[in-house]
Amino acid sequence: DAKTTQPPSMDCAEGRAANLPCNHSTISGNEYVYWYRQIHSQGPQYIIHGLKNNETNEMASLIITEDRKSSTLILPHATLRDTAVYYCIVRTGNQFYFGTGTSLTVIP
Amino acid sequence: EPEVTQTPSHQVTQMGQEVILRCVPISNHLYFYWYRQILGQKVEFLVSFYNNEISEKSEIFDDQFSVERPDGSNFTLKIRSTKLEDSAMYFCASSAIRDPNSPLHFGNGTRLTVT
């Protein structure tokens, strides 16, 4: 079962930052936090992952709290193409357990 | 950028028929996976595969399912006798190494419709 809790849906204005929260209060010290998104029925697309430190790549930033019990995915300038379901996943072993994610709608 | 490719994009079959779903993982990746997503439901793990054998499998992956890497590039999922409830999107994924720090990269899936 998924070890994460995410709000079921969020809206964000186009051009603004989208901040997607995730709770993972039972995370273990060696478990990574991964973010994926799924646009329509396409395959899950890798966004970013991290263990303890904040991470940034060309798609997004990942902020992990010091106690690692929660994290936030930040899309700095949301576009209409960022409308998707976003999954926060705590990686246990070699598998990914997908929850129900957050459905992000970017509004023009 | 390298990507995982899956064929066909859509497969329609009659109940009881065998289907083979095909995947070409990213070329230097060593670990391969199949996931499925029934319409409107979660993405579910089916099986992982490394070094020509199954590493892990879920309860969903029963005797009706099998996986194979027939050559150096393809990775296949076979369903021997399809049932209506096998209708779903099937996603193949691959990762470079077996390490929690190594992301899985997914293909765009095969939509299987069993009639």
Tab-separated table of C-alpha atoms in Angstrom, chain A residues 16-100:
chain	number	residue	atom	x	y	z
A	16	ARG	CA	2.074	30.765	-11.134
A	17	ALA	CA	3.976	28.292	-9.015
A	18	ALA	CA	2.194	25.040	-8.248
A	19	ASN	CA	3.013	23.659	-4.805
A	20	LEU	CA	1.931	20.055	-4.329
A	21	PRO	CA	2.176	18.718	-0.770
A	22	CYS	CA	2.739	15.153	0.337
A	23	ASN	CA	2.781	13.556	3.770
A	24	HIS	CA	4.923	10.498	4.397
A	25	SER	CA	5.120	10.383	8.172
A	26	THR	CA	6.180	6.710	8.337
A	27	ILE	CA	9.102	7.035	5.941
A	28	SER	CA	12.249	5.144	6.887
A	29	GLY	CA	15.730	6.609	6.864
A	30	ASN	CA	16.838	4.949	3.630
A	31	GLU	CA	13.644	5.419	1.619
A	32	TYR	CA	13.567	7.888	-1.231
A	33	VAL	CA	10.698	10.211	-2.106
A	34	TYR	CA	9.816	10.097	-5.803
A	35	TRP	CA	7.427	12.223	-7.826
A	36	TYR	CA	5.821	11.106	-11.044
A	37	ARG	CA	2.979	12.516	-13.085
A	38	GLN	CA	0.496	10.972	-15.450
A	39	ILE	CA	-1.047	13.019	-18.202
A	40	HIS	CA	-4.337	11.525	-19.347
A	41	SER	CA	-3.702	7.786	-19.752
A	42	GLN	CA	-0.065	8.085	-20.751
A	43	GLY	CA	2.669	6.299	-18.871
A	44	PRO	CA	3.843	7.768	-15.565
A	45	GLN	CA	6.522	10.359	-16.221
A	46	TYR	CA	9.443	10.700	-13.826
A	47	ILE	CA	9.813	14.196	-12.384
A	48	ILE	CA	12.276	14.209	-9.504
A	49	HIS	CA	13.369	12.312	-6.423
A	50	GLY	CA	15.322	12.901	-3.224
A	51	LEU	CA	16.411	11.401	0.054
A	52	LYS	CA	17.137	14.206	2.497
A	53	ASN	CA	18.280	17.277	0.627
A	54	ASN	CA	16.194	19.562	-1.512
A	55	GLU	CA	16.537	18.811	-5.198
A	56	THR	CA	16.010	20.818	-8.368
A	57	ASN	CA	16.010	19.876	-12.026
A	58	GLU	CA	14.689	21.363	-15.230
A	59	MET	CA	11.134	20.287	-14.447
A	60	ALA	CA	10.643	20.989	-10.768
A	61	SER	CA	11.994	21.431	-7.265
A	62	LEU	CA	11.542	19.045	-4.378
A	63	ILE	CA	11.535	20.369	-0.841
A	64	ILE	CA	11.822	17.736	1.898
A	65	THR	CA	11.299	18.750	5.515
A	66	GLU	CA	14.107	18.172	7.946
A	67	ASP	CA	12.240	15.366	9.697
A	68	ARG	CA	11.457	13.875	6.241
A	69	LYS	CA	7.820	13.399	7.170
A	70	SER	CA	6.562	15.565	4.345
A	71	SER	CA	7.640	17.084	1.074
A	72	THR	CA	6.476	19.583	-1.524
A	73	LEU	CA	6.837	19.422	-5.262
A	74	ILE	CA	7.129	22.854	-6.830
A	75	LEU	CA	6.437	23.556	-10.484
A	76	PRO	CA	7.821	27.101	-10.706
A	77	HIS	CA	5.744	28.408	-13.626
A	78	ALA	CA	2.812	26.126	-14.310
A	79	THR	CA	1.571	25.793	-17.871
A	80	LEU	CA	-1.587	24.217	-19.232
A	81	ARG	CA	0.485	21.178	-20.203
A	82	ASP	CA	1.237	20.570	-16.528
A	83	THR	CA	-2.374	19.527	-15.957
A	84	ALA	CA	-1.995	15.919	-14.782
A	85	VAL	CA	-2.219	13.553	-11.835
A	86	TYR	CA	0.873	13.886	-9.646
A	87	TYR	CA	2.026	10.926	-7.581
A	88	CYS	CA	4.230	11.177	-4.525
A	89	ILE	CA	5.810	7.781	-3.877
A	90	VAL	CA	7.992	6.485	-1.093
A	91	ARG	CA	10.187	3.888	-2.671
A	92	THR	CA	10.247	0.669	-0.712
A	93	GLY	CA	12.784	-1.740	-2.105
A	94	ASN	CA	12.626	-2.181	-5.839
A	95	GLN	CA	8.950	-1.401	-6.325
A	96	PHE	CA	6.836	1.681	-6.623
A	97	TYR	CA	3.440	1.751	-4.974
A	98	PHE	CA	1.230	4.322	-6.630
A	99	GLY	CA	-1.493	5.948	-4.597
A	100	THR	CA	-4.336	7.999	-6.001
